[in-house]
Amino acid sequence: MTGPTDGGTPPAFPFPRTCPYRLPDEYKGLRESGPVSEVILPTGKPAWILTRYDDVRKALLEPRLSSDRADPNFPMLVELARSDKDSTLSLAGMDAPEHTRARRAVVGEFTFRRMEALRPRVQEIVDECVDAMLAGPNPADLVKTMSFPVPSLVICELLGVSVADRDFFEDRTSRMLSMTLPPLTRQQAFFDLQTYLDELVTAKEKVPGDDLLSRQIAKGRKDGAYDHDALVDLAFLLLTAGHDTTGNMISLGMLALMERPELRARITGDPGSTPQVVEELLRYFTITDIITTRVAKEDVEIGGQTIRAGEGVFALGGSANHDPDVFENPGRLDVDRGARQHLAFGHGPHQCLGQSLARMELEIVYETLLRRIPGLRPAGPAEDLPLKNDAAIFGLHELPVIW
């Protein structure tokens, strides 16, 4: 792998955020002078990062860049012991044609129509969380009372997981996604989740219910293609991805809405504008900054740089969503810009399956909180909030609020 164009030492990656409203300062300079740059990972290994919108979008469509976690050259931010069970993480670690078949089998569970059918139940869950929050102490931590309970309850209900196990999932997911905990701690959290879900799928094979996992079991058996381990991996992916990302977006989005009276008035005065506000918040924060990680199976040229077979690539969605060549004045939160082309949910074959569900949850939470608690506001300045720079998905550890 060649070094940086100026001949200096490649910088350490990832770059931390210093403010809830600011992406790492390094992105702007790299987009301008080194959009395809070499970096050094926490493991000590080199990799490439992509910072421009067009390059990131191209990488997400490039079949020569593989998602196969079983590849020994696959770049990792943290070294984990590999095993047959953690080599693919279901859809996230597959390439075509296996990925195409596996995604087709489950995509019907996440259609816009099916997600909209869940809207009344999601509204009930949000209202129940608001009721509990209002009945509790003031000030409260929005992360604990709303941001994570809502998506956790929704995804547990979707998968047929006992609500009593929600704290277990939040704890294990947080440990697994941490970039500062010891590798063995992260690995144990992974295996704890895998073991629970293996037992859950086994139970549903014997006594099915009205949930996603039971429907997948019935469909697989009918088609003669049922795979127990593949369904466990799918459940793992949906459970971990389905609540951590949305939870962090609830916190950051609410922080922005509480601190901007004009946006609060827009949503409360015209709830129909909420989807437009959500799209801009998704672009602006891009909490899954590393939108994808890939390894080159063959030599491929991106942004004028040849990436050799066996080299790792990180496509940075946050930098891409703040590319001024695509989004004018990208550092400004502008809900009228029409930001639907953002890459917060990825792009191409691996685009987020649950994006319709995530959008719906965000719309309902934002509108309900602002409508039911008009005086809701941060209990302190944004610069004092503890940032999740120690996790793979950006967010806030706490968000104290008063009303």
mmCIF file of C-alpha atoms in Angstrom:
data_model
loop_
_atom_site.group_PDB
_atom_site.id
_atom_site.type_symbol
_atom_site.label_atom_id
_atom_site.label_comp_id
_atom_site.label_asym_id
_atom_site.label_seq_id
_atom_site.Cartn_x
_atom_site.Cartn_y
_atom_site.Cartn_z
ATOM 1 C CA MET A 1 0.000 0.000 0.000
ATOM 2 C CA THR A 2 1.358 3.388 -0.917
ATOM 3 C CA GLY A 3 1.634 6.185 1.624
ATOM 4 C CA PRO A 4 -0.009 9.608 1.678
ATOM 5 C CA THR A 5 0.705 11.961 -1.182
ATOM 6 C CA ASP A 6 2.804 14.315 0.958
ATOM 7 C CA GLY A 7 5.103 11.496 2.026
ATOM 8 C CA GLY A 8 4.229 11.901 5.712
ATOM 9 C CA THR A 9 3.061 9.325 8.211
ATOM 10 C CA PRO A 10 -0.540 8.231 7.649
ATOM 11 C CA PRO A 11 -2.883 9.592 10.333
ATOM 12 C CA ALA A 12 -4.507 7.414 12.971
ATOM 13 C CA PHE A 13 -8.138 6.548 12.227
ATOM 14 C CA PRO A 14 -10.949 6.943 13.224
ATOM 15 C CA PHE A 15 -11.039 10.661 13.942
ATOM 16 C CA PRO A 16 -13.114 11.676 16.997
ATOM 17 C CA ARG A 17 -15.882 14.257 16.942
ATOM 18 C CA THR A 18 -15.454 17.138 19.384
ATOM 19 C CA CYS A 19 -19.026 18.477 19.330
ATOM 20 C CA PRO A 20 -22.482 16.943 18.719
ATOM 21 C CA TYR A 21 -22.912 19.303 15.767
ATOM 22 C CA ARG A 22 -19.513 18.885 14.113
ATOM 23 C CA LEU A 23 -17.931 16.092 12.141
ATOM 24 C CA PRO A 24 -14.181 15.534 12.569
ATOM 25 C CA ASP A 25 -12.215 18.546 11.304
ATOM 26 C CA GLU A 26 -9.979 16.255 9.233
ATOM 27 C CA TYR A 27 -12.736 15.467 6.718
ATOM 28 C CA LYS A 28 -12.790 18.873 5.043
ATOM 29 C CA GLY A 29 -9.054 18.881 4.370
ATOM 30 C CA LEU A 30 -9.067 15.306 3.112
ATOM 31 C CA ARG A 31 -11.979 15.926 0.719
ATOM 32 C CA GLU A 32 -10.014 18.809 -0.778
ATOM 33 C CA SER A 33 -6.491 17.365 -0.881
ATOM 34 C CA GLY A 34 -6.599 13.602 -0.310
ATOM 35 C CA PRO A 35 -10.101 12.206 -0.806
ATOM 36 C CA VAL A 36 -8.722 8.651 -1.031
ATOM 37 C CA SER A 37 -6.201 8.547 1.786
ATOM 38 C CA GLU A 38 -4.194 5.972 3.673
ATOM 39 C CA VAL A 39 -4.739 5.750 7.434
ATOM 40 C CA ILE A 40 -3.557 3.554 10.284
ATOM 41 C CA LEU A 41 -6.226 1.644 12.204
ATOM 42 C CA PRO A 42 -6.191 1.072 15.992
ATOM 43 C CA THR A 43 -4.977 -2.454 15.179
ATOM 44 C CA GLY A 44 -1.853 -0.930 13.619
ATOM 45 C CA LYS A 45 -2.828 -2.036 10.119
ATOM 46 C CA PRO A 46 -3.200 0.323 7.144
ATOM 47 C CA ALA A 47 -6.382 0.958 5.179
ATOM 48 C CA TRP A 48 -7.905 3.469 2.764
ATOM 49 C CA ILE A 49 -10.641 5.972 3.626
ATOM 50 C CA LEU A 50 -12.986 7.581 1.091
ATOM 51 C CA THR A 51 -14.261 11.077 1.923
ATOM 52 C CA ARG A 52 -16.025 12.409 -1.197
ATOM 53 C CA TYR A 53 -19.669 11.690 -1.989
ATOM 54 C CA ASP A 54 -19.075 10.339 -5.498
ATOM 55 C CA ASP A 55 -16.279 8.013 -4.347
ATOM 56 C CA VAL A 56 -18.307 6.673 -1.411
ATOM 57 C CA ARG A 57 -21.316 6.074 -3.636
ATOM 58 C CA LYS A 58 -19.138 4.286 -6.187
ATOM 59 C CA ALA A 59 -17.624 2.066 -3.483
ATOM 60 C CA LEU A 60 -21.079 1.049 -2.291
ATOM 61 C CA LEU A 61 -21.858 -0.208 -5.806
ATOM 62 C CA GLU A 62 -18.444 -1.748 -6.586
ATOM 63 C CA PRO A 63 -18.625 -5.585 -6.711
ATOM 64 C CA ARG A 64 -14.821 -5.896 -6.464
ATOM 65 C CA LEU A 65 -15.026 -4.458 -2.933
ATOM 66 C CA SER A 66 -16.183 -7.313 -0.712
ATOM 67 C CA SER A 67 -18.172 -7.395 2.542
ATOM 68 C CA ASP A 68 -16.841 -10.841 3.441
ATOM 69 C CA ARG A 69 -15.785 -10.707 7.107
ATOM 70 C CA ALA A 70 -14.232 -14.154 6.751
ATOM 71 C CA ASP A 71 -11.521 -12.728 4.473
ATOM 72 C CA PRO A 72 -8.310 -12.567 6.569
ATOM 73 C CA ASN A 73 -7.563 -9.156 5.026
ATOM 74 C CA PHE A 74 -10.923 -7.661 6.020
ATOM 75 C CA PRO A 75 -10.114 -4.425 7.912
ATOM 76 C CA MET A 76 -11.225 -4.230 11.546
ATOM 77 C CA LEU A 77 -11.088 -1.298 13.950
ATOM 78 C CA VAL A 78 -10.710 -3.725 16.847
ATOM 79 C CA GLU A 79 -9.121 -7.152 16.698
ATOM 80 C CA LEU A 80 -11.609 -9.885 17.575
ATOM 81 C CA ALA A 81 -11.115 -13.606 17.673
ATOM 82 C CA ARG A 82 -12.682 -15.005 14.525
ATOM 83 C CA SER A 83 -14.939 -18.030 14.430
ATOM 84 C CA ASP A 84 -17.312 -19.662 12.020
ATOM 85 C CA LYS A 85 -20.206 -17.998 13.859
ATOM 86 C CA ASP A 86 -18.973 -14.412 13.624
ATOM 87 C CA SER A 87 -17.489 -14.531 10.129
ATOM 88 C CA THR A 88 -20.492 -13.220 8.211
ATOM 89 C CA LEU A 89 -22.969 -11.479 10.502
ATOM 90 C CA SER A 90 -25.616 -12.573 8.020
ATOM 91 C CA LEU A 91 -26.501 -10.028 5.330
ATOM 92 C CA ALA A 92 -23.847 -7.518 6.388
ATOM 93 C CA GLY A 93 -21.037 -9.971 5.616
ATOM 94 C CA MET A 94 -22.308 -11.472 2.366
ATOM 95 C CA ASP A 95 -21.530 -10.771 -1.274
ATOM 96 C CA ALA A 96 -23.672 -11.531 -4.301
ATOM 97 C CA PRO A 97 -25.164 -13.937 -5.221
ATOM 98 C CA GLU A 98 -25.581 -15.260 -1.626
ATOM 99 C CA HIS A 99 -26.433 -11.785 -0.377
ATOM 100 C CA THR A 100 -28.999 -11.273 -3.120
ATOM 101 C CA ARG A 101 -30.843 -14.490 -2.244
ATOM 102 C CA ALA A 102 -30.720 -13.888 1.510
ATOM 103 C CA ARG A 103 -31.915 -10.293 1.241
ATOM 104 C CA ARG A 104 -34.748 -11.237 -1.119
ATOM 105 C CA ALA A 105 -36.000 -13.747 1.459
ATOM 106 C CA VAL A 106 -36.462 -11.116 4.171
ATOM 107 C CA VAL A 107 -36.990 -7.813 2.330
ATOM 108 C CA GLY A 108 -40.766 -8.290 2.335
ATOM 109 C CA GLU A 109 -40.749 -7.876 6.114
ATOM 110 C CA PHE A 110 -39.550 -4.285 5.752
ATOM 111 C CA THR A 111 -41.676 -2.833 2.978
ATOM 112 C CA PHE A 112 -43.024 0.675 3.453
ATOM 113 C CA ARG A 113 -46.571 -0.723 3.589
ATOM 114 C CA ARG A 114 -45.744 -3.254 6.318
ATOM 115 C CA MET A 115 -43.902 -0.629 8.343
ATOM 116 C CA GLU A 116 -46.815 1.798 8.055
ATOM 117 C CA ALA A 117 -49.095 -0.923 9.393
ATOM 118 C CA LEU A 118 -46.950 -0.836 12.545
ATOM 119 C CA ARG A 119 -47.393 2.929 12.978
ATOM 120 C CA PRO A 120 -50.309 2.743 15.478
ATOM 121 C CA ARG A 121 -48.385 0.302 17.683
ATOM 122 C CA VAL A 122 -45.210 2.395 17.521
ATOM 123 C CA GLN A 123 -47.276 5.450 18.499
ATOM 124 C CA GLU A 124 -48.598 3.515 21.507
ATOM 125 C CA ILE A 125 -45.062 2.573 22.563
ATOM 126 C CA VAL A 126 -43.885 6.192 22.266
ATOM 127 C CA ASP A 127 -46.868 7.493 24.241
ATOM 128 C CA GLU A 128 -46.241 4.912 26.966
ATOM 129 C CA CYS A 129 -42.607 6.038 27.206
ATOM 130 C CA VAL A 130 -43.673 9.699 27.395
ATOM 131 C CA ASP A 131 -46.179 8.833 30.143
ATOM 132 C CA ALA A 132 -43.453 7.095 32.135
ATOM 133 C CA MET A 133 -41.073 9.994 31.587
ATOM 134 C CA LEU A 134 -43.625 12.570 32.790
ATOM 135 C CA ALA A 135 -44.381 10.452 35.851
ATOM 136 C CA GLY A 136 -40.700 10.215 36.743
ATOM 137 C CA PRO A 137 -38.069 12.679 37.955
ATOM 138 C CA ASN A 138 -37.550 16.079 36.327
ATOM 139 C CA PRO A 139 -34.859 16.530 35.003
ATOM 140 C CA ALA A 140 -34.578 13.190 33.226
ATOM 141 C CA ASP A 141 -32.079 11.506 30.938
ATOM 142 C CA LEU A 142 -33.710 11.323 27.499
ATOM 143 C CA VAL A 143 -31.311 8.554 26.456
ATOM 144 C CA LYS A 144 -32.607 6.245 29.193
ATOM 145 C CA THR A 145 -36.257 7.304 29.155
ATOM 146 C CA MET A 146 -36.903 7.601 25.417
ATOM 147 C CA SER A 147 -34.031 7.241 22.959
ATOM 148 C CA PHE A 148 -33.255 3.585 23.635
ATOM 149 C CA PRO A 149 -36.476 2.235 25.143
ATOM 150 C CA VAL A 150 -38.525 3.074 22.031
ATOM 151 C CA PRO A 151 -36.450 1.307 19.337
ATOM 152 C CA SER A 152 -35.644 -1.534 21.738
ATOM 153 C CA LEU A 153 -39.316 -2.185 22.426
ATOM 154 C CA VAL A 154 -40.183 -1.926 18.729
ATOM 155 C CA ILE A 155 -37.492 -4.315 17.493
ATOM 156 C CA CYS A 156 -38.148 -6.769 20.336
ATOM 157 C CA GLU A 157 -41.824 -6.815 19.389
ATOM 158 C CA LEU A 158 -40.988 -7.222 15.704
ATOM 159 C CA LEU A 159 -38.747 -10.217 16.396
ATOM 160 C CA GLY A 160 -40.885 -11.736 19.134
ATOM 161 C CA VAL A 161 -38.324 -11.096 21.894
ATOM 162 C CA SER A 162 -39.463 -10.778 25.504
ATOM 163 C CA VAL A 163 -39.572 -7.166 26.658
ATOM 164 C CA ALA A 164 -38.068 -8.379 29.942
ATOM 165 C CA ASP A 165 -34.808 -9.025 28.063
ATOM 166 C CA ARG A 166 -34.442 -5.463 26.738
ATOM 167 C CA ASP A 167 -31.861 -4.397 29.332
ATOM 168 C CA PHE A 168 -29.796 -7.485 28.482
ATOM 169 C CA PHE A 169 -29.733 -6.548 24.794
ATOM 170 C CA GLU A 170 -28.882 -2.910 25.400
ATOM 171 C CA ASP A 171 -26.026 -3.848 27.711
ATOM 172 C CA ARG A 172 -24.542 -6.495 25.401
ATOM 173 C CA THR A 173 -24.914 -4.357 22.288
ATOM 174 C CA SER A 174 -23.234 -1.399 23.986
ATOM 175 C CA ARG A 175 -20.304 -3.583 25.039
ATOM 176 C CA MET A 176 -19.957 -5.176 21.622
ATOM 177 C CA LEU A 177 -19.915 -1.830 19.758
ATOM 178 C CA SER A 178 -17.476 -0.157 22.150
ATOM 179 C CA MET A 179 -14.051 0.581 20.711
ATOM 180 C CA THR A 180 -12.404 0.977 24.132
ATOM 181 C CA LEU A 181 -13.407 -2.151 26.032
ATOM 182 C CA PRO A 182 -10.970 -5.102 25.968
ATOM 183 C CA PRO A 183 -11.415 -7.461 22.983
ATOM 184 C CA LEU A 184 -12.393 -10.366 25.237
ATOM 185 C CA THR A 185 -15.186 -8.288 26.813
ATOM 186 C CA ARG A 186 -16.518 -7.362 23.390
ATOM 187 C CA GLN A 187 -16.247 -10.946 22.229
ATOM 188 C CA GLN A 188 -18.134 -12.239 25.271
ATOM 189 C CA ALA A 189 -20.946 -9.748 24.655
ATOM 190 C CA PHE A 190 -21.154 -11.032 21.072
ATOM 191 C CA PHE A 191 -21.386 -14.647 22.187
ATOM 192 C CA ASP A 192 -23.969 -13.806 24.864
ATOM 193 C CA LEU A 193 -26.231 -12.327 22.194
ATOM 194 C CA GLN A 194 -25.606 -15.185 19.778
ATOM 195 C CA THR A 195 -26.422 -17.778 22.441
ATOM 196 C CA TYR A 196 -29.664 -16.077 23.432
ATOM 197 C CA LEU A 197 -30.828 -15.707 19.833
ATOM 198 C CA ASP A 198 -29.895 -19.299 19.014
ATOM 199 C CA GLU A 199 -32.143 -20.425 21.865
ATOM 200 C CA LEU A 200 -34.884 -18.001 20.791
ATOM 201 C CA VAL A 201 -34.942 -19.301 17.203
ATOM 202 C CA THR A 202 -34.967 -22.894 18.497
ATOM 203 C CA ALA A 203 -37.991 -22.090 20.663
ATOM 204 C CA LYS A 204 -39.844 -20.527 17.721
ATOM 205 C CA GLU A 205 -39.107 -23.571 15.573
ATOM 206 C CA LYS A 206 -41.087 -25.579 18.125
ATOM 207 C CA VAL A 207 -43.786 -23.040 18.992
ATOM 208 C CA PRO A 208 -44.076 -20.319 16.297
ATOM 209 C CA GLY A 209 -45.726 -16.966 16.972
ATOM 210 C CA ASP A 210 -46.838 -13.956 14.951
ATOM 211 C CA ASP A 211 -43.444 -12.367 14.428
ATOM 212 C CA LEU A 212 -40.694 -11.946 11.853
ATOM 213 C CA LEU A 213 -38.624 -14.916 12.991
ATOM 214 C CA SER A 214 -41.590 -17.295 12.987
ATOM 215 C CA ARG A 215 -42.592 -16.159 9.504
ATOM 216 C CA GLN A 216 -39.050 -16.688 8.241
ATOM 217 C CA ILE A 217 -39.025 -20.207 9.703
ATOM 218 C CA ALA A 218 -42.323 -21.062 8.007
ATOM 219 C CA LYS A 219 -41.206 -19.564 4.688
ATOM 220 C CA GLY A 220 -37.855 -21.350 4.749
ATOM 221 C CA ARG A 221 -39.452 -24.701 5.514
ATOM 222 C CA LYS A 222 -42.015 -24.235 2.777
ATOM 223 C CA ASP A 223 -39.287 -23.438 0.241
ATOM 224 C CA GLY A 224 -37.115 -26.303 1.472
ATOM 225 C CA ALA A 225 -34.285 -23.873 2.196
ATOM 226 C CA TYR A 226 -34.535 -23.265 5.943
ATOM 227 C CA ASP A 227 -31.205 -22.553 7.657
ATOM 228 C CA HIS A 228 -31.258 -22.241 11.446
ATOM 229 C CA ASP A 229 -27.820 -20.609 11.761
ATOM 230 C CA ALA A 230 -28.567 -18.092 9.008
ATOM 231 C CA LEU A 231 -31.751 -17.014 10.797
ATOM 232 C CA VAL A 232 -29.856 -16.603 14.080
ATOM 233 C CA ASP A 233 -27.354 -14.378 12.301
ATOM 234 C CA LEU A 234 -30.177 -12.369 10.703
ATOM 235 C CA ALA A 235 -31.853 -11.918 14.094
ATOM 236 C CA PHE A 236 -28.520 -10.751 15.512
ATOM 237 C CA LEU A 237 -28.065 -8.180 12.757
ATOM 238 C CA LEU A 238 -31.613 -6.834 13.016
ATOM 239 C CA LEU A 239 -31.590 -6.655 16.797
ATOM 240 C CA THR A 240 -28.259 -4.892 17.173
ATOM 241 C CA ALA A 241 -28.657 -2.592 14.164
ATOM 242 C CA GLY A 242 -32.349 -1.989 14.765
ATOM 243 C CA HIS A 243 -32.126 -0.189 18.073
ATOM 244 C CA ASP A 244 -28.653 1.305 18.517
ATOM 245 C CA THR A 245 -28.717 3.439 15.365
ATOM 246 C CA THR A 246 -32.262 4.735 15.856
ATOM 247 C CA GLY A 247 -31.633 5.351 19.556
ATOM 248 C CA ASN A 248 -28.663 7.581 18.848
ATOM 249 C CA MET A 249 -30.572 9.493 16.158
ATOM 250 C CA ILE A 250 -33.431 10.145 18.584
ATOM 251 C CA SER A 251 -30.988 11.756 21.039
ATOM 252 C CA LEU A 252 -29.108 13.892 18.535
ATOM 253 C CA GLY A 253 -32.206 14.874 16.575
ATOM 254 C CA MET A 254 -34.043 15.933 19.733
ATOM 255 C CA LEU A 255 -31.036 17.966 20.866
ATOM 256 C CA ALA A 256 -31.122 19.888 17.585
ATOM 257 C CA LEU A 257 -34.907 20.351 17.692
ATOM 258 C CA MET A 258 -34.916 21.542 21.308
ATOM 259 C CA GLU A 259 -32.187 24.088 20.603
ATOM 260 C CA ARG A 260 -33.809 25.450 17.430
ATOM 261 C CA PRO A 261 -37.206 27.062 18.116
ATOM 262 C CA GLU A 262 -37.902 27.461 14.397
ATOM 263 C CA LEU A 263 -37.660 23.702 13.829
ATOM 264 C CA ARG A 264 -39.763 22.955 16.900
ATOM 265 C CA ALA A 265 -42.435 25.349 15.616
ATOM 266 C CA ARG A 266 -42.252 23.779 12.172
ATOM 267 C CA ILE A 267 -43.014 20.287 13.442
ATOM 268 C CA THR A 268 -45.672 21.285 15.963
ATOM 269 C CA GLY A 269 -47.337 23.695 13.540
ATOM 270 C CA ASP A 270 -47.175 21.380 10.524
ATOM 271 C CA PRO A 271 -46.653 17.702 11.455
ATOM 272 C CA GLY A 272 -46.724 16.873 7.750
ATOM 273 C CA SER A 273 -43.303 18.513 7.435
ATOM 274 C CA THR A 274 -41.730 16.126 9.942
ATOM 275 C CA PRO A 275 -40.463 13.628 7.307
ATOM 276 C CA GLN A 276 -38.593 16.459 5.580
ATOM 277 C CA VAL A 277 -37.004 17.481 8.881
ATOM 278 C CA VAL A 278 -36.021 13.864 9.580
ATOM 279 C CA GLU A 279 -34.184 13.557 6.252
ATOM 280 C CA GLU A 280 -32.053 16.597 6.937
ATOM 281 C CA LEU A 281 -31.270 15.449 10.476
ATOM 282 C CA LEU A 282 -30.182 12.059 9.098
ATOM 283 C CA ARG A 283 -27.855 13.762 6.621
ATOM 284 C CA TYR A 284 -26.568 16.314 9.077
ATOM 285 C CA PHE A 285 -25.574 13.898 11.854
ATOM 286 C CA THR A 286 -24.845 10.696 9.871
ATOM 287 C CA ILE A 287 -24.263 8.729 13.061
ATOM 288 C CA THR A 288 -22.988 5.633 11.229
ATOM 289 C CA ASP A 289 -20.058 7.576 9.875
ATOM 290 C CA ILE A 290 -18.233 4.488 8.639
ATOM 291 C CA ILE A 291 -21.049 3.602 6.317
ATOM 292 C CA THR A 292 -19.327 0.483 5.076
ATOM 293 C CA THR A 293 -16.098 -1.445 5.418
ATOM 294 C CA ARG A 294 -14.829 -3.508 2.506
ATOM 295 C CA VAL A 295 -11.806 -5.456 1.304
ATOM 296 C CA ALA A 296 -10.679 -5.371 -2.319
ATOM 297 C CA LYS A 297 -10.908 -8.759 -4.043
ATOM 298 C CA GLU A 298 -9.261 -7.327 -7.167
ATOM 299 C CA ASP A 299 -7.429 -4.114 -8.014
ATOM 300 C CA VAL A 300 -9.944 -1.272 -8.347
ATOM 301 C CA GLU A 301 -9.532 2.437 -9.059
ATOM 302 C CA ILE A 302 -11.556 4.947 -7.020
ATOM 303 C CA GLY A 303 -11.006 8.681 -7.096
ATOM 304 C CA GLY A 304 -7.861 8.277 -9.187
ATOM 305 C CA GLN A 305 -6.267 5.935 -6.628
ATOM 306 C CA THR A 306 -5.641 2.252 -7.306
ATOM 307 C CA ILE A 307 -6.703 0.104 -4.382
ATOM 308 C CA ARG A 308 -4.883 -3.219 -4.583
ATOM 309 C CA ALA A 309 -6.390 -6.632 -3.988
ATOM 310 C CA GLY A 310 -6.313 -7.411 -0.269
ATOM 311 C CA GLU A 311 -6.391 -3.786 0.882
ATOM 312 C CA GLY A 312 -9.108 -2.519 3.213
ATOM 313 C CA VAL A 313 -11.474 0.372 2.519
ATOM 314 C CA PHE A 314 -13.618 2.513 4.818
ATOM 315 C CA ALA A 315 -16.308 4.592 3.090
ATOM 316 C CA LEU A 316 -17.158 7.607 5.248
ATOM 317 C CA GLY A 317 -20.820 8.484 5.007
ATOM 318 C CA GLY A 318 -20.510 11.490 7.309
ATOM 319 C CA SER A 319 -17.884 13.096 5.095
ATOM 320 C CA ALA A 320 -19.857 12.226 1.960
ATOM 321 C CA ASN A 321 -23.026 13.775 3.390
ATOM 322 C CA HIS A 322 -21.094 16.992 4.052
ATOM 323 C CA ASP A 323 -19.503 17.184 0.593
ATOM 324 C CA PRO A 324 -20.116 20.778 -0.614
ATOM 325 C CA ASP A 325 -20.104 19.588 -4.231
ATOM 326 C CA VAL A 326 -23.389 17.811 -3.468
ATOM 327 C CA PHE A 327 -24.867 19.662 -0.475
ATOM 328 C CA GLU A 328 -24.510 23.446 -0.531
ATOM 329 C CA ASN A 329 -23.257 24.841 2.774
ATOM 330 C CA PRO A 330 -23.340 21.321 4.276
ATOM 331 C CA GLY A 331 -22.548 22.432 7.823
ATOM 332 C CA ARG A 332 -25.878 24.274 8.013
ATOM 333 C CA LEU A 333 -28.968 22.406 9.202
ATOM 334 C CA ASP A 334 -31.360 23.282 6.366
ATOM 335 C CA VAL A 335 -34.602 21.299 6.325
ATOM 336 C CA ASP A 336 -35.619 22.859 2.995
ATOM 337 C CA ARG A 337 -32.623 21.573 1.050
ATOM 338 C CA GLY A 338 -34.354 18.279 0.064
ATOM 339 C CA ALA A 339 -31.634 15.878 1.208
ATOM 340 C CA ARG A 340 -33.133 12.557 0.118
ATOM 341 C CA GLN A 341 -29.951 11.660 -1.795
ATOM 342 C CA HIS A 342 -28.014 11.427 1.472
ATOM 343 C CA LEU A 343 -26.149 8.218 2.288
ATOM 344 C CA ALA A 344 -27.119 7.855 5.955
ATOM 345 C CA PHE A 345 -28.728 4.484 5.130
ATOM 346 C CA GLY A 346 -26.069 3.482 2.632
ATOM 347 C CA HIS A 347 -26.654 2.832 -1.039
ATOM 348 C CA GLY A 348 -26.781 -0.105 -3.399
ATOM 349 C CA PRO A 349 -27.194 -3.803 -2.539
ATOM 350 C CA HIS A 350 -26.443 -3.338 1.171
ATOM 351 C CA GLN A 351 -28.677 -0.317 1.738
ATOM 352 C CA CYS A 352 -30.301 -0.499 5.181
ATOM 353 C CA LEU A 353 -33.255 -2.898 5.241
ATOM 354 C CA GLY A 354 -34.927 -1.141 8.142
ATOM 355 C CA GLN A 355 -34.793 2.432 6.851
ATOM 356 C CA SER A 356 -38.594 2.760 6.599
ATOM 357 C CA LEU A 357 -38.962 1.597 10.195
ATOM 358 C CA ALA A 358 -36.239 3.967 11.393
ATOM 359 C CA ARG A 359 -37.790 6.933 9.601
ATOM 360 C CA MET A 360 -41.201 6.164 11.078
ATOM 361 C CA GLU A 361 -39.851 5.845 14.629
ATOM 362 C CA LEU A 362 -37.985 9.150 14.333
ATOM 363 C CA GLU A 363 -41.024 10.957 12.946
ATOM 364 C CA ILE A 364 -43.280 9.687 15.734
ATOM 365 C CA VAL A 365 -40.816 10.344 18.569
ATOM 366 C CA TYR A 366 -39.917 13.873 17.448
ATOM 367 C CA GLU A 367 -43.521 14.937 16.849
ATOM 368 C CA THR A 368 -44.889 13.323 20.015
ATOM 369 C CA LEU A 369 -42.246 14.698 22.378
ATOM 370 C CA LEU A 370 -42.522 18.247 21.024
ATOM 371 C CA ARG A 371 -46.335 18.142 21.066
ATOM 372 C CA ARG A 372 -46.812 16.559 24.479
ATOM 373 C CA ILE A 373 -43.987 18.353 26.331
ATOM 374 C CA PRO A 374 -43.890 21.878 24.841
ATOM 375 C CA GLY A 375 -41.360 23.139 27.396
ATOM 376 C CA LEU A 376 -38.891 20.291 26.869
ATOM 377 C CA ARG A 377 -35.348 21.636 26.759
ATOM 378 C CA PRO A 378 -31.750 20.551 27.464
ATOM 379 C CA ALA A 379 -30.745 20.758 31.107
ATOM 380 C CA GLY A 380 -27.277 22.067 30.199
ATOM 381 C CA PRO A 381 -25.124 23.281 27.296
ATOM 382 C CA ALA A 382 -24.502 20.963 24.350
ATOM 383 C CA GLU A 383 -20.723 21.246 24.712
ATOM 384 C CA ASP A 384 -20.924 19.503 28.105
ATOM 385 C CA LEU A 385 -22.716 16.407 26.797
ATOM 386 C CA PRO A 386 -20.717 13.136 26.858
ATOM 387 C CA LEU A 387 -20.127 12.057 23.267
ATOM 388 C CA LYS A 388 -20.012 8.457 22.035
ATOM 389 C CA ASN A 389 -16.592 8.635 20.444
ATOM 390 C CA ASP A 390 -15.876 5.259 22.047
ATOM 391 C CA ALA A 391 -18.411 3.402 19.890
ATOM 392 C CA ALA A 392 -18.833 2.448 16.243
ATOM 393 C CA ILE A 393 -22.070 4.453 16.077
ATOM 394 C CA PHE A 394 -21.934 8.108 17.145
ATOM 395 C CA GLY A 395 -24.371 9.487 19.691
ATOM 396 C CA LEU A 396 -24.716 10.749 23.244
ATOM 397 C CA HIS A 397 -24.163 8.734 26.395
ATOM 398 C CA GLU A 398 -26.587 11.026 28.228
ATOM 399 C CA LEU A 399 -29.006 13.834 27.344
ATOM 400 C CA PRO A 400 -30.360 15.490 30.518
ATOM 401 C CA VAL A 401 -33.614 17.364 29.825
ATOM 402 C CA ILE A 402 -36.056 19.460 31.867
ATOM 403 C CA TRP A 403 -39.581 20.714 31.245
#
